[in-house]
Amino acid sequence: MIQEAHRLQQVQEYYFSRKLKEVRGLVAGGRPVINMGIGSPDLAPAPEVLQTLQDAVRDAGAHQYQSYQGLPELRQTIAAFYAKKFGVELDPEGEILPLMGSKEGIMHISMAFLNPGDRVLIPDPGYPTYASVTHLAGAVPLYYPLSEENGWFPDLEALAAADLSGVKLMWVSYPHMPTGAQASPAQLQALVNFAREHQILLVNDNPYSFVLSREPRSILMSEGAGGHVLELNSLSKTFNMAGWRVGMVLGAAPLITSVLKVKSNMDSGMFYGIQKGAIAALKSGPQWFEGLDAVYRRRRQAVFQLADLLGCTYDPQAVGMFVWARLPEGSADSESYIDSLLYEKDIFVAPGTIFGSRGAGYIRFSLCVPEEKIREAILRVAPSEVKQETSQKSES
Ligand SMILES: Cc1ncc(COP(=O)(O)O)c(C=O)c1O
């Protein structure tokens, strides 16, 4: 047997990669599973985006290798988007690098800045990729706890008092995944100040900035977010383009140059048609964002009802593409709980523990499910409640 590399010793196959095989097995066996686990947008991109992609495949040079930095027009459009949405001015020549999804950016940034043994501040709960990529880079995760009581924001004073020797990088994601907590401008500023004071590279992973958030924010809006702050953003959730794989990293030119050193050795540019479609998406007007929010708002309302029926509690002000819900007192642990929902009610939701130990006692519902499916899930959990709702509706 050929032995795996040592770096894989602390890395497992991604939870959803394993669990969705199990779910697919159930579906293949005829079970009507409603999948509320993963945040893969089920809605279509805008028609003009699809048309632009179709038209672009006939352009001269469309099928050749593309620039490692993406089309200048794509970088200019990203700059205009950041200026319009966040009031953040970025130089399209040096401060913007298009990516094939923001997930690859987590790897590129880690490869660009981490040496073996460096320590990395990682939110618990948080996106699992920060820790697995840290391990792959030979660095060491240092988890910082987030709690409901603290609004899922780190206690920066406690963190400053801890041993931060060897800490090179800090991951944050606001709006926070999985909880949907938003950071205020003052909190984002506090993160930027903390990172500067401790000479840490701060990266805000921001793919949910435009989902149900009335006031989208970028960490680059903060003062002094210069040479030690990067932001990742993505078209996956904002424009229903998760499968297209379009993201971006933004920040000071020397940082972007380091990321490009890694990336340009790993891929050979993004397909031209995808870049043209991304440009069209980034130019979307306010109706796009309003339409998206309207759908997610209705779905979220239905998920709230489902969560209520399960006896869960949640923050109705949270944003993003998920509802993060605390299980009722005395429930089984998150993984057993979601397994009983899966096997008894054919409803799949994500257990909070896949996002870290602080996710214990929570589950996460995805809003990437049509409203009628969520109603069906409600019916499976409490048939009488839905009947009541329907009769109330028909009375009104
Ligand atoms: C917090 C967070 N960051 C990054 C990503 C990756 O998104 P992308 O599709 O841009 O790679 C996800 C996807 O689910 C996410 O939840």
Coordinates of C-alpha atoms and ligand atoms in Angstrom, one line a residue:
M1 CA 0.0 0.0 0.0
I2 CA 1.2 3.5 -0.8
Q3 CA 1.1 5.5 2.4
E4 CA -0.7 8.9 2.5
A5 CA 1.4 12.0 3.2
H6 CA 1.8 12.9 6.8
R7 CA -0.1 16.1 6.2
L8 CA -3.3 14.1 5.7
Q9 CA -3.1 12.6 9.1
Q10 CA -5.2 15.4 10.7
V11 CA -7.5 15.9 7.7
Q12 CA -10.6 14.0 7.0
E13 CA -12.9 13.8 4.0
Y14 CA -15.2 16.8 4.2
Y15 CA -18.3 16.0 6.3
F16 CA -20.7 16.8 3.5
S17 CA -18.7 14.7 1.1
R18 CA -19.3 11.7 3.4
K19 CA -22.7 12.4 4.7
L20 CA -24.3 13.3 1.3
K21 CA -23.2 9.9 0.0
E22 CA -25.3 8.4 2.9
V23 CA -28.2 10.8 2.0
R24 CA -27.9 9.9 -1.7
G25 CA -28.0 6.2 -0.7
L26 CA -31.3 6.8 1.1
V27 CA -32.8 8.7 -1.9
A28 CA -31.7 5.9 -4.2
G29 CA -33.4 3.4 -1.9
G30 CA -36.7 5.4 -2.4
R31 CA -36.7 7.6 0.7
P32 CA -38.1 11.1 0.0
V33 CA -35.3 13.0 1.8
I34 CA -35.7 16.8 2.0
N35 CA -32.1 18.1 2.0
M36 CA -31.8 21.1 4.2
G37 CA -28.1 20.4 4.9
I38 CA -25.9 22.2 2.4
G39 CA -25.9 25.8 1.3
S40 CA -26.0 25.2 -2.5
P41 CA -28.3 27.8 -4.0
D42 CA -31.1 26.0 -5.9
L43 CA -32.3 29.2 -7.7
A44 CA -31.1 30.1 -11.1
P45 CA -28.7 33.0 -12.0
A46 CA -30.2 36.0 -13.7
P47 CA -31.3 35.3 -17.4
E48 CA -28.9 38.0 -18.7
V49 CA -26.0 36.2 -16.9
L50 CA -26.9 32.9 -18.7
Q51 CA -27.3 34.7 -22.0
T52 CA -23.9 36.4 -21.6
L53 CA -22.3 33.0 -20.9
Q54 CA -23.9 31.5 -24.0
D55 CA -22.9 34.4 -26.3
A56 CA -19.3 34.4 -24.9
V57 CA -18.5 30.9 -26.0
R58 CA -18.4 32.2 -29.6
D59 CA -16.0 35.1 -28.9
A60 CA -12.5 34.9 -30.4
G61 CA -10.1 33.3 -28.0
A62 CA -12.9 32.1 -25.7
H63 CA -11.4 28.6 -25.3
Q64 CA -7.8 29.5 -24.8
Y65 CA -6.0 29.7 -21.5
Q66 CA -7.0 32.9 -19.7
S67 CA -4.9 35.4 -17.7
Y68 CA -3.9 34.2 -14.2
Q69 CA -5.3 37.5 -12.9
G70 CA -8.6 37.3 -14.8
L71 CA -9.9 39.6 -17.5
P72 CA -9.1 43.3 -16.8
E73 CA -12.8 43.9 -17.3
L74 CA -13.7 41.4 -14.6
R75 CA -11.3 43.1 -12.1
Q76 CA -12.6 46.6 -13.1
T77 CA -16.2 45.3 -12.5
I78 CA -15.3 43.9 -9.1
A79 CA -13.7 47.3 -8.2
A80 CA -16.9 49.1 -9.3
F81 CA -19.0 46.6 -7.3
Y82 CA -17.0 47.1 -4.1
A83 CA -17.1 50.9 -4.6
K84 CA -20.8 50.9 -5.1
K85 CA -21.8 48.4 -2.5
F86 CA -19.3 49.1 0.3
G87 CA -17.8 52.5 -0.6
V88 CA -14.4 50.7 -0.8
E89 CA -12.0 51.9 -3.5
L90 CA -9.7 49.2 -4.8
D91 CA -7.1 49.3 -7.6
P92 CA -8.2 46.7 -10.2
E93 CA -4.5 46.3 -11.3
G94 CA -3.1 45.2 -8.0
E95 CA -5.7 44.9 -5.2
I96 CA -8.1 42.4 -6.7
L97 CA -7.6 38.8 -7.7
P98 CA -10.5 36.8 -9.1
L99 CA -10.6 33.2 -7.8
M100 CA -12.4 30.0 -8.7
G101 CA -14.6 30.3 -5.7
S102 CA -13.6 31.7 -2.4
K103 CA -12.8 28.2 -1.0
E104 CA -9.7 27.9 -3.1
G105 CA -8.6 31.3 -1.7
I106 CA -8.4 29.8 1.8
M107 CA -5.8 27.4 0.5
H108 CA -3.9 30.0 -1.6
I109 CA -3.8 32.5 1.3
S110 CA -2.6 29.7 3.7
M111 CA 0.1 28.6 1.2
A112 CA 1.2 32.1 0.6
F113 CA 1.6 33.2 4.3
L114 CA 2.0 30.2 6.6
N115 CA 5.1 28.4 7.5
P116 CA 5.0 25.0 9.2
G117 CA 4.4 25.5 12.9
D118 CA 2.8 28.9 12.5
R119 CA -0.4 29.3 14.5
V120 CA -3.7 30.3 13.1
L121 CA -6.7 31.7 14.9
I122 CA -9.8 29.9 13.8
P123 CA -13.4 30.5 14.9
D124 CA -15.3 27.8 16.8
P125 CA -17.9 27.4 15.4
G126 CA -16.7 28.2 11.9
Y127 CA -16.3 27.0 8.4
P128 CA -14.4 23.7 8.7
T129 CA -12.1 24.4 5.7
Y130 CA -10.0 27.0 7.8
A131 CA -8.8 24.2 10.0
S132 CA -8.3 21.5 7.4
V133 CA -6.3 23.9 5.2
T134 CA -4.3 25.0 8.2
H135 CA -3.3 21.4 8.8
L136 CA -2.5 20.9 5.1
A137 CA -0.2 23.9 5.3
G138 CA 1.6 22.3 8.3
A139 CA 0.4 25.1 10.5
V140 CA -1.4 24.8 13.9
P141 CA -5.1 25.8 14.5
L142 CA -5.7 27.9 17.6
Y143 CA -9.5 27.9 18.0
Y144 CA -11.1 31.0 19.5
P145 CA -14.5 30.4 21.1
L146 CA -17.6 32.1 19.9
S147 CA -20.8 32.0 21.9
E148 CA -24.4 33.0 21.6
E149 CA -24.0 35.2 24.7
N150 CA -21.2 37.2 23.0
G151 CA -23.2 37.5 19.8
W152 CA -20.8 35.0 18.1
F153 CA -18.1 37.7 18.2
P154 CA -14.7 36.9 19.8
D155 CA -13.7 38.2 23.2
L156 CA -10.8 40.2 21.9
E157 CA -9.6 41.2 25.4
A158 CA -9.4 37.6 26.5
L159 CA -7.6 36.8 23.2
A160 CA -5.1 39.6 23.7
A161 CA -4.3 38.2 27.1
A162 CA -3.7 34.7 25.8
D163 CA -0.4 33.5 24.4
L164 CA -0.4 34.7 20.8
S165 CA 3.2 33.8 20.1
G166 CA 3.6 32.4 16.6
V167 CA 0.1 33.5 15.5
K168 CA 0.4 34.6 11.9
L169 CA -3.1 34.5 10.5
M170 CA -6.7 35.0 11.9
W171 CA -9.8 33.8 10.1
V172 CA -13.1 35.6 10.6
S173 CA -16.3 35.4 8.6
Y174 CA -18.9 38.1 9.0
P175 CA -21.7 37.7 8.4
H176 CA -20.8 34.6 10.3
M177 CA -21.3 31.1 9.0
P178 CA -22.9 29.0 10.5
T179 CA -24.7 31.4 12.9
G180 CA -25.7 34.3 10.7
A181 CA -24.4 36.8 13.2
Q182 CA -23.3 40.2 11.8
A183 CA -20.4 42.2 13.0
S184 CA -21.1 46.0 13.5
P185 CA -18.7 48.5 11.9
A186 CA -17.2 49.0 15.4
Q187 CA -16.7 45.3 15.8
L188 CA -15.0 45.0 12.4
Q189 CA -12.8 48.0 13.3
A190 CA -11.9 46.3 16.6
L191 CA -10.8 43.2 14.6
V192 CA -8.7 45.3 12.3
N193 CA -7.1 47.1 15.3
F194 CA -6.5 43.8 17.2
A195 CA -4.8 42.2 14.2
R196 CA -2.6 45.3 13.6
E197 CA -1.6 45.4 17.2
H198 CA -0.6 41.8 17.2
Q199 CA 0.9 41.8 13.6
I200 CA -1.5 39.2 12.4
L201 CA -2.9 38.8 8.9
L202 CA -6.6 39.1 9.2
V203 CA -8.9 37.5 6.6
N204 CA -12.6 38.1 6.5
D205 CA -14.4 35.4 4.5
N206 CA -17.5 37.3 3.3
P207 CA -19.6 35.1 0.9
Y208 CA -22.9 35.9 2.7
S209 CA -22.7 39.7 2.6
F210 CA -25.7 40.0 0.3
V211 CA -28.1 37.4 1.6
L212 CA -30.8 38.8 3.9
S213 CA -28.4 41.5 5.1
R214 CA -30.0 45.0 5.0
E215 CA -26.6 46.6 5.4
P216 CA -23.9 44.7 3.6
R217 CA -20.4 45.3 5.1
S218 CA -16.9 44.6 4.1
I219 CA -14.0 44.6 6.5
L220 CA -12.1 46.7 4.1
M221 CA -14.5 49.6 5.1
S222 CA -12.6 49.8 8.4
E223 CA -9.9 52.4 9.0
G224 CA -6.3 51.1 8.7
A225 CA -7.3 47.9 6.9
G226 CA -4.2 48.2 4.8
G227 CA -1.3 45.8 4.6
H228 CA -2.6 43.3 7.1
V229 CA -6.2 42.6 6.0
L230 CA -7.6 40.6 3.2
E231 CA -11.2 39.8 2.2
L232 CA -12.6 36.9 0.3
N233 CA -15.9 37.3 -1.5
S234 CA -17.9 35.1 -3.8
L235 CA -20.6 35.0 -6.5
S236 CA -21.8 31.6 -5.3
K237 CA -24.5 32.8 -2.9
T238 CA -25.0 36.4 -4.1
F239 CA -25.8 35.4 -7.7
N240 CA -26.8 31.7 -7.4
M241 CA -23.6 30.7 -9.2
A242 CA -22.0 28.3 -6.7
G243 CA -21.2 25.7 -9.5
W244 CA -19.6 28.3 -11.7
R245 CA -16.8 28.8 -9.1
V246 CA -16.2 32.5 -9.1
G247 CA -14.8 34.3 -6.1
M248 CA -12.2 36.9 -5.3
V249 CA -9.6 38.0 -2.9
L250 CA -9.1 41.7 -2.2
G251 CA -6.6 43.7 -0.2
A252 CA -3.2 45.5 -0.4
A253 CA -1.2 44.9 -3.6
P254 CA 1.8 43.2 -1.9
L255 CA -0.5 40.6 -0.2
I256 CA -2.4 40.0 -3.5
T257 CA 1.0 39.5 -5.3
S258 CA 1.9 36.8 -2.8
V259 CA -1.4 35.0 -3.3
L260 CA -0.9 35.2 -7.1
K261 CA 2.5 33.6 -6.7
V262 CA 0.7 30.5 -5.4
K263 CA -2.4 30.6 -7.6
S264 CA -0.5 31.1 -10.8
N265 CA 1.3 27.9 -10.1
M266 CA -1.9 25.9 -9.5
D267 CA -4.3 26.8 -12.2
S268 CA -4.2 28.3 -15.7
G269 CA -7.0 30.9 -15.5
M270 CA -10.7 30.8 -15.3
F271 CA -12.9 29.9 -18.4
Y272 CA -13.6 33.1 -20.4
G273 CA -17.4 32.5 -20.6
I274 CA -17.6 32.2 -16.9
Q275 CA -15.7 35.5 -16.4
K276 CA -18.1 37.2 -18.9
G277 CA -21.1 35.8 -17.0
A278 CA -19.6 37.0 -13.7
I279 CA -19.2 40.5 -15.1
A280 CA -22.9 40.5 -16.1
A281 CA -23.9 39.3 -12.6
L282 CA -21.8 41.9 -10.8
K283 CA -23.6 44.6 -12.8
S284 CA -27.0 43.4 -11.5
G285 CA -29.3 46.2 -10.3
P286 CA -31.2 46.5 -7.0
Q287 CA -34.1 44.3 -8.3
W288 CA -31.8 41.3 -8.3
F289 CA -30.9 41.7 -4.6
E290 CA -34.5 42.5 -3.6
G291 CA -35.8 39.4 -5.5
L292 CA -33.2 37.1 -3.9
D293 CA -34.0 38.4 -0.4
A294 CA -37.8 38.1 -0.9
V295 CA -37.4 34.4 -1.7
Y296 CA -35.1 33.7 1.2
R297 CA -37.2 35.8 3.6
R298 CA -40.3 33.6 2.9
R299 CA -38.2 30.4 3.2
R300 CA -36.7 31.6 6.4
Q301 CA -40.1 32.3 7.9
A302 CA -41.1 28.7 7.1
V303 CA -37.9 27.4 8.6
F304 CA -38.6 29.4 11.7
Q305 CA -41.9 27.6 11.9
L306 CA -40.2 24.3 11.5
A307 CA -37.6 25.1 14.2
D308 CA -40.4 26.3 16.6
L309 CA -42.2 22.9 16.1
L310 CA -39.0 21.1 16.9
G311 CA -38.7 23.2 20.1
C312 CA -35.5 25.0 18.9
T313 CA -34.6 28.6 19.5
Y314 CA -32.9 30.9 17.1
D315 CA -32.0 34.6 16.4
P316 CA -34.7 36.0 14.0
Q317 CA -32.3 38.9 13.2
A318 CA -29.5 36.7 11.9
V319 CA -28.6 37.0 8.2
G320 CA -27.2 34.7 5.6
M321 CA -28.3 31.5 4.0
F322 CA -28.9 29.4 7.1
V323 CA -31.0 29.3 10.3
W324 CA -28.8 28.3 13.2
A325 CA -31.0 26.8 15.9
R326 CA -30.3 25.7 19.4
L327 CA -31.8 22.3 20.3
P328 CA -34.2 22.1 23.2
E329 CA -32.8 21.3 26.6
G330 CA -32.2 17.6 27.1
S331 CA -32.0 16.7 23.4
A332 CA -29.6 14.1 22.1
D333 CA -26.3 15.4 20.8
S334 CA -26.4 17.2 17.5
E335 CA -25.3 14.3 15.4
S336 CA -27.7 11.8 16.9
Y337 CA -30.5 14.4 16.7
I338 CA -29.9 15.0 13.0
D339 CA -29.7 11.3 12.4
S340 CA -33.1 10.7 14.0
L341 CA -34.6 13.6 11.9
L342 CA -33.0 11.9 8.8
Y343 CA -34.1 8.4 9.5
E344 CA -37.5 9.1 11.1
K345 CA -38.7 12.1 9.1
D346 CA -36.5 12.0 6.0
I347 CA -35.3 15.5 6.7
F348 CA -31.6 16.2 6.5
V349 CA -30.1 19.2 8.4
A350 CA -26.5 19.8 9.4
P351 CA -25.3 19.1 13.0
G352 CA -23.7 22.1 14.7
T353 CA -20.7 20.0 15.7
I354 CA -19.3 19.9 12.2
F355 CA -18.5 23.6 12.6
G356 CA -16.5 22.9 15.9
S357 CA -17.0 21.9 19.5
R358 CA -19.0 25.1 20.2
G359 CA -21.6 24.0 17.7
A360 CA -22.7 21.3 20.2
G361 CA -26.4 21.6 20.9
Y362 CA -27.1 23.4 17.7
I363 CA -28.3 22.4 14.2
R364 CA -28.2 24.4 10.9
F365 CA -31.0 24.6 8.4
S366 CA -30.1 25.7 4.9
L367 CA -32.5 28.0 3.1
C368 CA -31.5 26.5 -0.3
V369 CA -34.8 24.5 -0.4
P370 CA -38.0 25.5 -2.1
E371 CA -40.7 26.8 0.2
E372 CA -43.1 24.0 -0.6
K373 CA -40.4 21.5 0.5
I374 CA -40.0 23.3 3.8
R375 CA -43.8 23.1 4.2
E376 CA -43.6 19.4 3.5
A377 CA -41.0 19.1 6.2
I378 CA -43.3 20.9 8.6
L379 CA -46.1 18.5 7.7
R380 CA -43.8 15.6 8.5
V381 CA -42.9 17.0 11.9
A382 CA -46.4 18.2 12.9
P383 CA -49.2 17.4 10.5
S384 CA -51.9 19.2 12.5
E385 CA -49.9 22.5 12.6
V386 CA -49.9 22.8 8.9
K387 CA -53.5 22.0 8.6
Q388 CA -54.2 24.7 11.1
E389 CA -52.0 27.2 9.1
T390 CA -53.7 26.3 5.9
S391 CA -57.2 26.7 7.3
Q392 CA -56.2 30.1 8.9
K393 CA -54.9 31.2 5.5
S394 CA -58.0 30.2 3.7
E395 CA -60.1 32.0 6.3
S396 CA -58.2 35.3 5.8
Ligands
LIG1 C1 -18.0 30.6 5.2 C2 -17.8 30.1 3.8 N1 -16.7 30.4 3.2 C3 -16.4 30.0 1.9 C4 -17.3 29.2 1.3 C5 -16.9 28.7 -0.1 O1 -17.7 29.4 -1.1 P1 -17.3 29.4 -2.6 O2 -18.4 28.8 -3.3 O3 -17.1 30.9 -3.0 O4 -16.0 28.7 -2.7 C6 -18.5 28.8 1.9 C7 -19.4 27.8 1.2 O5 -20.2 27.2 1.7 C8 -18.7 29.2 3.2 O6 -19.8 28.9 3.9

